[in-house]
Short mmCIF file of C-alpha atoms in Angstrom, two decimals:
data_model
loop_
_atom_site.label_atom_id
_atom_site.label_comp_id
_atom_site.label_asym_id
_atom_site.label_seq_id
_atom_site.Cartn_x
_atom_site.Cartn_y
_atom_site.Cartn_z
CA MET A 1 27.30 -12.86 -19.88
CA GLU A 2 30.06 -14.96 -18.78
CA VAL A 3 28.09 -16.92 -16.31
CA ALA A 4 25.49 -17.56 -18.85
CA SER A 5 27.58 -18.70 -21.44
CA THR A 6 29.10 -21.17 -18.90
CA PHE A 7 26.02 -22.12 -17.81
CA ILE A 8 25.21 -22.80 -21.23
CA SER A 9 28.10 -25.12 -22.09
CA ASN A 10 27.44 -27.24 -18.91
CA SER A 11 23.84 -27.52 -19.08
CA SER A 12 24.28 -28.49 -22.87
CA LEU A 13 25.87 -31.79 -22.05
CA LEU A 14 22.89 -32.93 -19.34
CA ILE A 15 20.67 -32.09 -23.00
CA ASN A 16 23.30 -34.19 -25.55
CA LYS A 17 22.81 -36.74 -22.51
CA SER A 18 19.07 -37.23 -22.71
CA ILE A 19 18.70 -36.77 -26.64
CA SER A 20 21.16 -39.96 -27.03
CA ASP A 21 18.51 -42.14 -25.39
CA PHE A 22 16.20 -41.56 -28.13
CA SER A 23 16.30 -43.92 -30.84
CA LEU A 24 13.90 -43.08 -33.69
CA ASP A 25 14.37 -45.37 -36.78
CA LYS A 26 11.15 -44.33 -38.83
CA LEU A 27 9.17 -41.22 -38.68
CA SER A 28 6.31 -41.44 -41.00
CA LEU A 29 3.09 -39.52 -41.72
CA GLY A 30 -0.29 -41.02 -41.87
CA ASN A 31 -3.79 -40.69 -40.82
CA PHE A 32 -3.39 -37.11 -39.62
CA GLY A 33 -0.29 -38.01 -37.57
CA PHE A 34 2.94 -40.16 -36.61
CA SER A 35 1.94 -43.59 -37.80
CA ASP A 36 5.25 -45.03 -36.44
CA LEU A 37 7.20 -43.99 -33.76
CA LYS A 38 10.02 -46.83 -32.70
CA ASN A 39 11.85 -47.01 -29.37
CA LEU A 40 11.08 -44.00 -28.60
CA ASN A 41 11.74 -43.17 -24.71
CA TRP A 42 9.02 -40.76 -23.57
CA VAL A 43 10.50 -40.54 -19.99
CA SER A 44 13.54 -39.29 -21.61
CA LEU A 45 11.93 -36.63 -23.58
CA LEU A 46 10.07 -35.15 -20.67
CA ILE A 47 13.29 -35.40 -18.79
CA THR A 48 14.66 -33.27 -21.61
CA SER A 49 11.90 -31.11 -22.15
CA VAL A 50 12.25 -30.11 -18.26
CA ILE A 51 15.78 -29.75 -18.32
CA ALA A 52 15.45 -27.27 -21.48
CA LEU A 53 12.73 -25.33 -19.86
CA LEU A 54 15.27 -24.95 -16.49
CA ILE A 55 17.62 -23.95 -18.71
CA TYR A 56 15.99 -21.73 -20.56
CA ASP A 57 14.56 -19.88 -17.30
CA GLN A 58 17.88 -19.48 -15.90
CA ILE A 59 19.50 -17.86 -19.00
CA LYS A 60 16.50 -15.63 -19.42
CA TYR A 61 17.31 -14.59 -15.60
CA GLN A 62 21.21 -14.18 -16.39
CA LEU A 63 20.49 -11.92 -19.33
CA ASN A 64 18.09 -9.59 -17.63
CA LYS A 65 19.92 -9.51 -14.64
CA GLY A 66 22.88 -7.91 -16.18
CA SER A 67 25.38 -6.47 -14.28
CA ILE A 68 22.69 -5.02 -11.27
CA ALA A 69 22.83 -6.87 -7.39
CA GLY A 70 20.91 -10.22 -6.92
CA PRO A 71 21.25 -14.16 -7.03
CA THR A 72 23.63 -15.92 -9.30
CA PHE A 73 21.09 -18.04 -10.22
CA LYS A 74 17.53 -18.86 -9.50
CA ILE A 75 17.69 -21.25 -6.34
CA TRP A 76 14.19 -21.90 -6.96
CA PRO A 77 14.00 -22.80 -10.44
CA ILE A 78 11.36 -20.97 -12.23
CA ILE A 79 9.07 -20.32 -9.16
CA GLY A 80 12.06 -18.21 -7.45
CA PRO A 81 11.24 -16.45 -4.15
CA PHE A 82 7.80 -17.00 -4.54
CA LEU A 83 7.81 -19.21 -1.56
CA GLU A 84 9.14 -16.40 0.51
CA SER A 85 5.11 -14.51 0.04
CA PHE A 86 4.08 -16.64 2.77
CA ASP A 87 6.24 -15.07 5.49
CA PRO A 88 7.80 -12.02 3.81
CA LYS A 89 10.67 -10.38 6.34
CA PHE A 90 11.54 -6.84 6.53
CA GLU A 91 14.89 -7.99 6.94
CA GLU A 92 15.05 -9.72 3.79
CA TYR A 93 13.61 -6.62 1.59
CA LYS A 94 16.31 -4.19 3.58
CA ALA A 95 19.24 -6.81 2.64
CA LYS A 96 18.01 -6.18 -0.89
CA TRP A 97 18.06 -2.31 -0.98
CA ASP A 98 21.32 -2.26 1.06
CA SER A 99 22.66 -4.50 -1.70
CA GLY A 100 23.47 -2.17 -4.31
CA PRO A 101 21.14 0.74 -6.12
CA LEU A 102 19.73 -1.65 -8.10
CA SER A 103 18.97 -5.71 -7.44
CA CYS A 104 16.43 -8.16 -8.71
CA VAL A 105 14.48 -11.55 -8.29
CA SER A 106 12.81 -13.46 -10.66
CA ILE A 107 9.42 -14.83 -9.87
CA PHE A 108 7.68 -17.51 -12.28
CA HIS A 109 7.78 -15.31 -15.62
CA LYS A 110 8.14 -12.05 -14.29
CA PHE A 111 11.50 -10.28 -13.72
CA VAL A 112 11.53 -7.79 -10.83
CA ILE A 113 13.97 -4.74 -10.44
CA ILE A 114 14.01 -3.17 -7.29
CA ALA A 115 15.46 0.47 -7.00
CA SER A 116 17.05 1.72 -3.66
CA LYS A 117 18.54 4.93 -4.32
CA ARG A 118 16.51 8.36 -3.65
CA ASP A 119 17.12 10.01 -7.13
CA ILE A 120 16.64 6.74 -9.09
CA ALA A 121 13.63 5.81 -6.81
CA ARG A 122 12.38 9.46 -8.19
CA LYS A 123 13.37 9.15 -11.79
CA ILE A 124 10.96 6.07 -12.16
CA LEU A 125 8.04 7.51 -9.93
CA MET A 126 8.46 10.41 -13.16
CA SER A 127 9.14 8.33 -15.94
CA PRO A 128 5.44 7.87 -17.27
CA LYS A 129 7.23 7.32 -20.88
CA TYR A 130 8.92 4.08 -19.70
CA VAL A 131 6.82 3.07 -16.66
CA LYS A 132 2.79 2.69 -15.42
CA PRO A 133 1.48 1.33 -11.80
CA CYS A 134 0.69 -2.29 -12.06
CA VAL A 135 0.79 -3.16 -8.18
CA VAL A 136 0.79 -7.03 -8.89
CA ASP A 137 -0.16 -9.19 -12.03
CA VAL A 138 -3.55 -9.90 -10.77
CA ALA A 139 -4.38 -6.44 -9.49
CA VAL A 140 -6.09 -5.68 -13.02
CA LYS A 141 -8.18 -8.70 -12.37
CA ILE A 142 -9.13 -7.80 -9.20
CA LEU A 143 -9.57 -4.18 -9.58
CA ARG A 144 -11.06 -4.39 -13.11
CA PRO A 145 -9.06 -3.48 -16.36
CA THR A 146 -11.11 -0.27 -16.74
CA ASN A 147 -10.08 1.52 -13.66
CA TRP A 148 -8.51 4.89 -13.90
CA VAL A 149 -4.88 3.84 -11.94
CA PHE A 150 -3.97 1.66 -14.91
CA LEU A 151 -5.01 4.56 -17.65
CA ASP A 152 -1.84 6.24 -18.97
CA GLY A 153 -0.83 9.68 -20.49
CA LYS A 154 -4.07 11.86 -21.76
CA ALA A 155 -6.44 9.38 -20.29
CA HIS A 156 -5.04 9.36 -16.68
CA VAL A 157 -4.48 13.22 -16.97
CA ASP A 158 -8.26 13.46 -17.98
CA TYR A 159 -9.87 10.99 -15.38
CA ARG A 160 -7.75 13.03 -12.71
CA LYS A 161 -9.08 16.12 -13.48
CA GLY A 162 -12.47 14.94 -11.81
CA LEU A 163 -10.66 13.86 -9.19
CA ASN A 164 -9.01 16.96 -7.97
CA GLY A 165 -11.65 18.85 -6.48
CA LEU A 166 -12.63 15.93 -3.86
CA PHE A 167 -9.37 17.08 -1.78
CA THR A 168 -9.76 21.12 -1.83
CA ARG A 169 -9.94 22.80 1.52
CA ASN A 170 -13.76 23.54 0.90
CA ALA A 171 -14.15 19.46 0.55
CA LEU A 172 -11.79 18.54 3.05
CA GLN A 173 -13.69 20.84 5.66
CA SER A 174 -16.80 19.28 4.89
CA TYR A 175 -15.90 15.80 5.47
CA ILE A 176 -14.77 16.45 9.21
CA PRO A 177 -17.91 16.29 10.88
CA ALA A 178 -18.22 12.60 10.19
CA GLN A 179 -14.79 11.86 10.87
CA GLU A 180 -15.28 12.85 14.05
CA PHE A 181 -18.29 11.24 14.66
CA VAL A 182 -16.39 7.88 13.64
CA TYR A 183 -13.30 8.67 16.44
CA ASP A 184 -15.49 9.53 19.02
CA ARG A 185 -17.48 6.24 18.42
CA TYR A 186 -14.17 3.88 18.53
CA LEU A 187 -12.49 5.87 21.14
CA THR A 188 -15.24 5.10 23.30
CA LYS A 189 -15.74 1.29 21.83
CA PHE A 190 -11.78 1.26 22.50
CA GLN A 191 -12.06 1.90 26.10
CA GLU A 192 -15.20 -0.48 26.32
CA ILE A 193 -12.15 -2.90 25.15
CA THR A 194 -10.01 -2.23 27.70
CA LYS A 195 -12.80 -2.46 30.10
CA LYS A 196 -13.52 -6.01 29.19
CA ASN A 197 -10.09 -7.42 28.27
CA GLY A 198 -7.03 -5.12 29.94
CA LYS A 199 -4.34 -5.08 27.95
CA TYR A 200 -5.26 -6.11 24.20
CA PRO A 201 -3.50 -6.00 20.82
CA PHE A 202 -5.60 -3.36 18.64
CA PHE A 203 -4.19 -4.02 15.15
CA HIS A 204 -7.68 -5.52 13.81
CA ASP A 205 -9.72 -2.81 15.78
CA PHE A 206 -7.46 -0.01 14.00
CA ARG A 207 -8.27 -1.31 10.47
CA GLU A 208 -11.94 -1.25 11.42
CA ILE A 209 -11.96 2.27 12.70
CA MET A 210 -9.24 3.28 9.52
CA CYS A 211 -12.02 1.42 7.18
CA ALA A 212 -15.11 3.06 9.11
CA VAL A 213 -13.44 6.91 8.95
CA SER A 214 -12.39 6.28 4.85
CA LEU A 215 -15.83 4.43 4.09
CA LYS A 216 -17.79 7.64 5.85
CA THR A 217 -15.67 9.81 4.49
CA PHE A 218 -16.04 8.44 0.63
CA CYS A 219 -19.71 7.17 0.88
CA GLY A 220 -21.45 9.42 3.99
CA ASP A 221 -24.73 7.96 4.97
CA TYR A 222 -24.95 6.33 1.85
CA ILE A 223 -23.27 3.28 3.29
CA THR A 224 -24.90 1.58 6.35
CA ASP A 225 -22.98 0.39 9.70
CA ASP A 226 -23.37 -3.42 8.55
CA GLN A 227 -21.80 -2.75 5.10
CA ILE A 228 -19.01 -0.98 6.79
CA ARG A 229 -18.75 -3.67 9.20
CA THR A 230 -18.59 -6.46 6.72
CA ILE A 231 -15.76 -4.22 4.37
CA ALA A 232 -13.75 -3.96 7.38
CA ASP A 233 -14.12 -7.33 8.26
CA ASP A 234 -13.49 -8.92 4.87
CA TYR A 235 -10.96 -6.24 3.07
CA TYR A 236 -7.82 -7.82 4.16
CA LEU A 237 -8.79 -10.70 1.42
CA VAL A 238 -8.26 -8.02 -0.95
CA THR A 239 -4.63 -7.47 0.83
CA ALA A 240 -3.71 -10.43 0.72
CA ALA A 241 -4.71 -11.36 -2.90
CA LEU A 242 -2.44 -8.18 -3.84
CA GLU A 243 0.77 -8.82 -1.87
CA LEU A 244 4.22 -8.44 -3.86
CA VAL A 245 4.97 -11.80 -4.36
CA ASN A 246 1.51 -14.01 -4.74
CA PHE A 247 0.28 -16.67 -7.33
CA PRO A 248 -0.36 -15.10 -10.68
CA ILE A 249 -3.64 -16.69 -11.79
CA ILE A 250 -6.90 -16.79 -10.07
CA LEU A 251 -7.76 -20.28 -9.11
CA PRO A 252 -10.83 -21.09 -6.76
CA PHE A 253 -10.04 -20.77 -3.24
CA THR A 254 -6.64 -19.11 -3.49
CA LYS A 255 -5.78 -15.60 -2.00
CA PRO A 256 -6.53 -13.51 -5.57
CA TRP A 257 -9.84 -15.90 -5.77
CA TYR A 258 -11.00 -14.81 -2.28
CA GLY A 259 -9.56 -10.78 -2.87
CA ARG A 260 -11.68 -10.49 -6.14
CA LYS A 261 -14.88 -12.03 -4.52
CA VAL A 262 -14.64 -9.39 -1.88
CA ALA A 263 -13.74 -6.51 -4.54
CA ASP A 264 -17.01 -7.26 -6.37
CA MET A 265 -18.86 -7.11 -3.28
CA THR A 266 -17.97 -4.02 -2.32
CA MET A 267 -17.63 -2.30 -5.64
CA LYS A 268 -21.07 -3.32 -5.92
CA ILE A 269 -22.07 -1.55 -2.44
CA PHE A 270 -20.16 1.91 -4.20
CA GLU A 271 -22.38 1.79 -7.14
CA GLN A 272 -25.40 1.99 -5.13
CA CYS A 273 -23.79 4.65 -3.03
CA ALA A 274 -22.93 6.57 -5.77
CA LYS A 275 -26.44 5.85 -7.21
CA LEU A 276 -27.71 7.52 -4.14
CA SER A 277 -25.41 10.42 -3.97
CA LYS A 278 -26.52 11.64 -7.57
CA GLU A 279 -30.17 11.13 -6.38
CA ASN A 280 -29.51 13.16 -3.35
CA ILE A 281 -27.52 16.15 -4.59
CA ARG A 282 -29.48 16.73 -7.60
CA SER A 283 -32.50 17.16 -5.57
CA GLY A 284 -30.85 19.87 -4.03
CA ALA A 285 -29.24 18.35 -0.89
CA ILE A 286 -25.79 19.57 0.36
CA GLY A 287 -23.05 17.23 0.32
CA ASN A 288 -20.73 16.03 3.05
CA CYS A 289 -18.77 13.35 1.21
CA VAL A 290 -16.07 12.48 -1.49
CA MET A 291 -19.22 10.91 -3.84
CA ASP A 292 -21.16 14.04 -3.20
CA ALA A 293 -18.34 16.59 -3.55
CA TRP A 294 -17.83 14.56 -7.09
CA VAL A 295 -21.26 14.65 -8.37
CA GLU A 296 -21.30 18.88 -7.45
CA ILE A 297 -18.09 18.91 -9.74
CA MET A 298 -19.73 16.74 -12.47
CA ASP A 299 -22.78 19.84 -12.05
CA ASP A 300 -20.79 22.55 -12.15
CA GLN A 301 -21.42 24.23 -15.49
CA SER A 302 -18.16 26.19 -15.14
CA ASN A 303 -16.09 22.76 -15.29
CA THR A 304 -15.00 20.86 -17.97
CA VAL A 305 -15.11 17.58 -15.94
CA ARG A 306 -17.10 14.77 -17.74
CA GLU A 307 -20.14 12.90 -16.32
CA PHE A 308 -19.04 9.58 -14.54
CA SER A 309 -20.78 6.54 -14.42
CA ASN A 310 -21.60 5.23 -11.22
CA ARG A 311 -19.46 1.87 -12.07
CA GLU A 312 -16.52 4.25 -12.51
CA ILE A 313 -17.20 6.09 -9.27
CA SER A 314 -17.28 2.86 -7.68
CA GLU A 315 -14.20 1.69 -9.00
CA ALA A 316 -12.39 4.91 -8.31
CA ILE A 317 -13.88 4.67 -4.46
CA PHE A 318 -12.40 1.30 -4.43
CA THR A 319 -8.72 2.55 -5.27
CA PHE A 320 -9.00 5.17 -2.55
CA LEU A 321 -10.09 2.55 -0.18
CA PHE A 322 -7.58 0.35 -1.35
CA ALA A 323 -4.86 3.14 -1.35
CA SER A 324 -5.64 4.26 1.99
CA GLN A 325 -6.74 1.02 3.76
CA ASP A 326 -3.63 -1.09 4.52
CA ALA A 327 -1.36 2.47 4.56
CA SER A 328 -3.45 3.90 7.16
CA SER A 329 -3.70 0.93 9.32
CA SER A 330 -0.51 0.73 9.50
CA ALA A 331 0.14 4.45 10.40
CA CYS A 332 -2.73 4.13 12.98
CA CYS A 333 -0.91 1.16 14.77
CA TRP A 334 2.66 2.86 14.88
CA LEU A 335 1.13 6.64 16.01
CA PHE A 336 -0.46 4.92 18.78
CA GLN A 337 2.26 2.83 19.94
CA ILE A 338 5.00 5.55 19.37
CA VAL A 339 3.19 8.09 21.57
CA ALA A 340 2.40 5.91 24.29
CA ASP A 341 5.61 5.33 25.10
CA ARG A 342 6.66 8.83 24.97
CA PRO A 343 5.22 10.76 27.97
CA ASP A 344 6.86 14.15 26.81
CA VAL A 345 5.25 13.92 23.02
CA ILE A 346 2.03 13.12 24.70
CA GLN A 347 2.19 16.38 27.22
CA LYS A 348 3.19 18.87 24.31
CA ILE A 349 0.12 17.16 22.37
CA ARG A 350 -2.51 18.00 25.17
CA GLU A 351 -0.97 21.42 25.56
CA GLU A 352 -1.21 22.11 22.26
CA GLN A 353 -4.80 20.50 21.90
CA LEU A 354 -5.90 22.67 24.67
CA ARG A 355 -4.68 25.88 23.26
CA VAL A 356 -6.25 25.81 19.51
CA ARG A 357 -9.45 24.75 21.32
CA ASP A 358 -9.67 27.60 23.66
CA ASN A 359 -9.37 25.31 26.49
CA ASP A 360 -12.71 23.88 25.59
CA PRO A 361 -11.98 20.19 25.27
CA TYR A 362 -15.35 19.95 23.84
CA LYS A 363 -15.26 22.35 20.69
CA LYS A 364 -15.61 20.16 17.33
CA LEU A 365 -13.34 20.00 15.32
CA SER A 366 -12.75 22.00 12.16
CA PHE A 367 -10.25 22.59 9.29
CA GLU A 368 -8.69 25.77 10.74
CA MET A 369 -8.52 24.35 14.30
CA ILE A 370 -6.08 21.33 12.53
CA GLU A 371 -4.34 24.02 10.55
CA ASN A 372 -3.06 24.96 13.88
CA MET A 373 -2.11 22.05 15.75
CA THR A 374 1.46 22.31 14.30
CA TYR A 375 3.08 20.04 16.69
CA THR A 376 0.85 17.49 16.77
CA ASN A 377 1.23 17.56 12.71
CA MET A 378 4.67 16.77 13.45
CA VAL A 379 4.13 14.17 15.37
CA VAL A 380 2.19 12.52 12.71
CA LYS A 381 4.86 13.55 9.92
CA GLU A 382 7.80 11.87 12.02
CA THR A 383 5.80 8.56 12.65
CA LEU A 384 5.38 8.42 8.51
CA ARG A 385 9.26 9.23 8.15
CA PHE A 386 10.26 6.67 10.87
CA ARG A 387 7.69 3.84 9.67
CA PRO A 388 6.25 4.59 6.20
CA PRO A 389 3.40 2.61 5.71
CA VAL A 390 4.33 1.87 1.94
CA LEU A 391 8.08 0.68 1.43
CA MET A 392 7.94 0.19 -2.42
CA VAL A 393 5.49 1.05 -5.50
CA PRO A 394 5.35 -1.35 -8.29
CA TYR A 395 5.29 -0.63 -11.93
CA VAL A 396 5.85 -2.27 -15.03
CA VAL A 397 8.22 -1.14 -17.78
CA LYS A 398 6.41 -0.23 -20.93
CA LYS A 399 9.61 -0.16 -23.32
CA ASN A 400 13.02 -0.59 -22.51
CA TYR A 401 14.32 1.57 -20.13
CA PRO A 402 17.71 3.33 -19.49
CA ILE A 403 17.51 3.81 -15.74
CA ASP A 404 21.15 4.69 -15.67
CA GLU A 405 24.30 4.36 -17.99
CA ASN A 406 24.92 0.93 -16.94
CA TYR A 407 21.98 -0.98 -16.84
CA THR A 408 18.29 -0.63 -19.07
CA ALA A 409 15.38 -2.42 -17.43
CA PRO A 410 13.72 -4.81 -20.27
CA LYS A 411 10.26 -4.47 -21.40
CA GLY A 412 7.88 -6.26 -19.24
CA SER A 413 9.57 -6.07 -16.13
CA MET A 414 8.37 -5.23 -12.96
CA LEU A 415 10.12 -2.01 -11.54
CA ILE A 416 9.91 -1.24 -8.24
CA PRO A 417 11.24 2.23 -6.68
CA THR A 418 11.52 1.92 -3.13
CA LEU A 419 10.97 4.75 -0.30
CA TYR A 420 12.07 3.55 2.73
CA PRO A 421 16.03 4.38 2.57
CA ALA A 422 15.31 7.83 1.14
CA LEU A 423 13.34 8.55 4.11
CA HIS A 424 16.27 6.92 6.83
CA ASP A 425 19.26 9.13 5.09
CA PRO A 426 21.69 10.10 7.52
CA GLU A 427 22.52 13.03 5.71
CA VAL A 428 19.34 14.51 5.61
CA TYR A 429 17.74 13.01 8.98
CA GLU A 430 20.35 13.26 11.80
CA ASP A 431 19.94 10.09 13.82
CA PRO A 432 17.56 8.64 11.24
CA GLU A 433 16.23 5.72 13.31
CA GLU A 434 15.36 7.82 16.53
CA PHE A 435 11.84 8.98 16.97
CA ILE A 436 11.83 13.33 16.64
CA PRO A 437 9.33 15.31 15.87
CA GLU A 438 11.17 18.45 16.42
CA ARG A 439 13.02 17.73 13.32
CA TRP A 440 10.14 19.32 11.11
CA VAL A 441 10.04 22.52 12.46
CA GLU A 442 9.93 25.28 9.71
CA GLY A 443 13.18 25.71 8.00
CA SER A 444 15.02 22.79 9.05
CA LYS A 445 17.13 20.46 7.33
CA ALA A 446 14.78 17.86 7.13
CA SER A 447 11.89 20.12 6.21
CA GLU A 448 13.77 21.52 3.38
CA ALA A 449 14.54 18.15 1.83
CA LYS A 450 11.69 17.52 -0.40
CA LYS A 451 13.49 15.22 -2.73
CA ASN A 452 13.45 12.78 0.27
CA TRP A 453 10.00 12.85 1.35
CA LEU A 454 8.73 10.37 -0.70
CA VAL A 455 5.77 9.04 1.68
CA PHE A 456 3.07 10.10 -0.90
CA GLY A 457 5.15 9.15 -3.97
CA THR A 458 6.06 12.20 -6.75
CA GLY A 459 5.41 12.49 -10.01
CA PRO A 460 1.97 12.06 -12.34
CA HIS A 461 0.80 9.53 -9.80
CA VAL A 462 1.37 11.30 -6.59
CA CYS A 463 -1.11 10.87 -3.62
CA LEU A 464 -4.25 12.65 -4.44
CA GLY A 465 -5.14 12.72 -0.74
CA GLN A 466 -1.92 13.90 1.50
CA GLN A 467 -3.37 16.39 2.60
CA TYR A 468 -6.51 14.75 3.60
CA VAL A 469 -4.34 12.01 5.12
CA MET A 470 -2.23 14.30 7.72
CA MET A 471 -5.77 16.31 8.43
CA MET A 472 -7.28 13.07 9.54
CA PHE A 473 -4.46 11.88 11.79
CA THR A 474 -3.55 14.79 13.21
CA GLY A 475 -7.35 15.48 14.27
CA LEU A 476 -7.45 12.01 15.44
CA ILE A 477 -4.38 11.40 17.46
CA GLY A 478 -5.09 14.71 18.94
CA LYS A 479 -8.48 13.88 20.37
CA ALA A 480 -7.42 10.48 21.29
CA PHE A 481 -4.80 11.33 23.68
CA LEU A 482 -6.80 14.73 25.00
CA PHE A 483 -9.27 12.25 26.32
CA ASN A 484 -7.46 9.07 27.01
CA ASP A 485 -4.69 7.75 28.88
CA ILE A 486 -2.98 4.91 26.29
CA LYS A 487 -0.93 2.58 28.10
CA HIS A 488 1.21 0.73 25.65
CA HIS A 489 2.04 -3.07 27.07
CA ILE A 490 5.97 -3.61 25.50
CA THR A 491 7.03 -6.94 24.13
CA PRO A 492 10.32 -8.17 22.49
CA LEU A 493 8.31 -7.99 19.19
CA SER A 494 6.80 -4.47 19.82
CA GLU A 495 9.62 -2.78 17.86
CA GLU A 496 9.54 -5.59 14.69
CA ILE A 497 8.43 -4.95 12.01
CA ARG A 498 5.65 -7.53 10.09
CA VAL A 499 5.03 -6.93 6.49
CA PHE A 500 1.38 -7.56 5.11
CA ALA A 501 1.41 -5.28 1.96
CA THR A 502 2.40 -2.39 4.61
CA ILE A 503 4.20 -2.67 7.92
CA PHE A 504 2.97 -3.50 11.55
CA PRO A 505 4.60 -4.42 15.06
CA LYS A 506 4.64 -8.13 15.17
CA ASP A 507 3.00 -8.27 18.77
CA ASP A 508 -0.27 -6.28 16.52
CA CYS A 509 0.09 -3.30 19.09
CA ILE A 510 -0.64 -4.13 22.71
CA LEU A 511 -2.79 -1.10 24.55
CA GLU A 512 -5.37 -0.13 27.22
CA PHE A 513 -7.44 2.80 26.50
CA THR A 514 -8.73 4.83 29.78
CA LYS A 515 -11.04 7.81 29.86
CA ARG A 516 -9.34 10.70 31.09
CA LYS A 517 -11.17 11.98 34.25
CA ASP A 518 -10.41 15.98 33.21
CA PRO A 519 -9.25 16.48 29.63
CA LYS A 520 -8.35 19.67 30.88
CA ALA A 521 -5.80 18.20 33.43
CA LEU A 522 -1.90 19.17 32.17
CA GLU A 523 0.59 16.68 34.33
#
């Protein structure tokens, strides 16, 4: 408050100087307006208005900021750190987290509060009374305002009832054959890329395989290969449109504009898939994808799940893709890079893969088989801790929220719990900057620290598909290293983190895939 008062006092001198330039001798009304304005200095009026706006912007920032960490003043008036969105840096995010349990910035009209302490982050995630997910300002326009992720309270709970059955054990088992088909096709493709190019940056190819796995899991055979390819090629435009710091209005040829075009195109495809799924399942077919499972749940007479329209299913599936695509692409890059750099980890994965497959490397994947891949699962879990794809989860404050005894988040502000610090807490994870899969053995300190495991969030909006994610990556990474020698070409940027909604190696993960002559061989 003292800073704001000082700023007001100093700034008022500028306004008074500008106002003194006005000489307004006579002001009268006539012909529906002012008829006689003498010696009015419009330049001075414009300058005064701009100064007043800048002062208001700074004062509003000071009042919202209170005692929490953050810049003393907005260095860039009005826009704040908007320009940083063109090249977001992990180091700058980390500096924010390290600056205090709560810190802030102000971007355009939006005041943003960043919570980096574990307990505060958990409190926010479990406070639907005060906050709701918002992604970013343009998200409602891109994902559509009727989307279930924007529902709150009972409406959200009721909608979620229709989704819970999509990730049961039986449902997950039914998705595995389609997923394994995608694994085999793309691992063969990766070998062909290596034959043609030698070492190669696989970032874009990992985004494509993750998109293909998700789309086949969600839509089964109702979606064509051409549609999968189109969505995989263009989906990054949705990601770019929903970056944390972005222009809040959809204008032609901006990132949000391109993102909405891709979102509309994708949701139309999903609507058609939903229509085909209903027709197929209601004609007596056996389901093998998420849409099929959803129709079966709706048709189950013992259930109280309502009928969902094709559009509602389309919007929900799109949010599944939004939630999974970039996070899974990030995890895929880090998994292959990290494991390829560690021969001892590769050896243990291969030994386990042969053991759970009864020494038959060609045995088809099953849910039970993946459940028994204990070590491979620990590798996946440690990767998600070591390089968590999602760093922060934006919420909007519905009403003034007393986060702690010293600070109340104002209504309308954006409140962002951060997940990374909890996953790198040295009090829970010994040597947190080291990759140690064995830290996850049952009963260990890490495995018992449930409050720190925030990879999938917590509370009413906890990720529905967390078991699916672990199952999918365990099956993929086990098969990939059983059938391939994968070499990582280390560069000075390999361990540098690039932020693009989620996090990736800055050199785009340069690898070589070579088919193993004997998958049974254990060096």
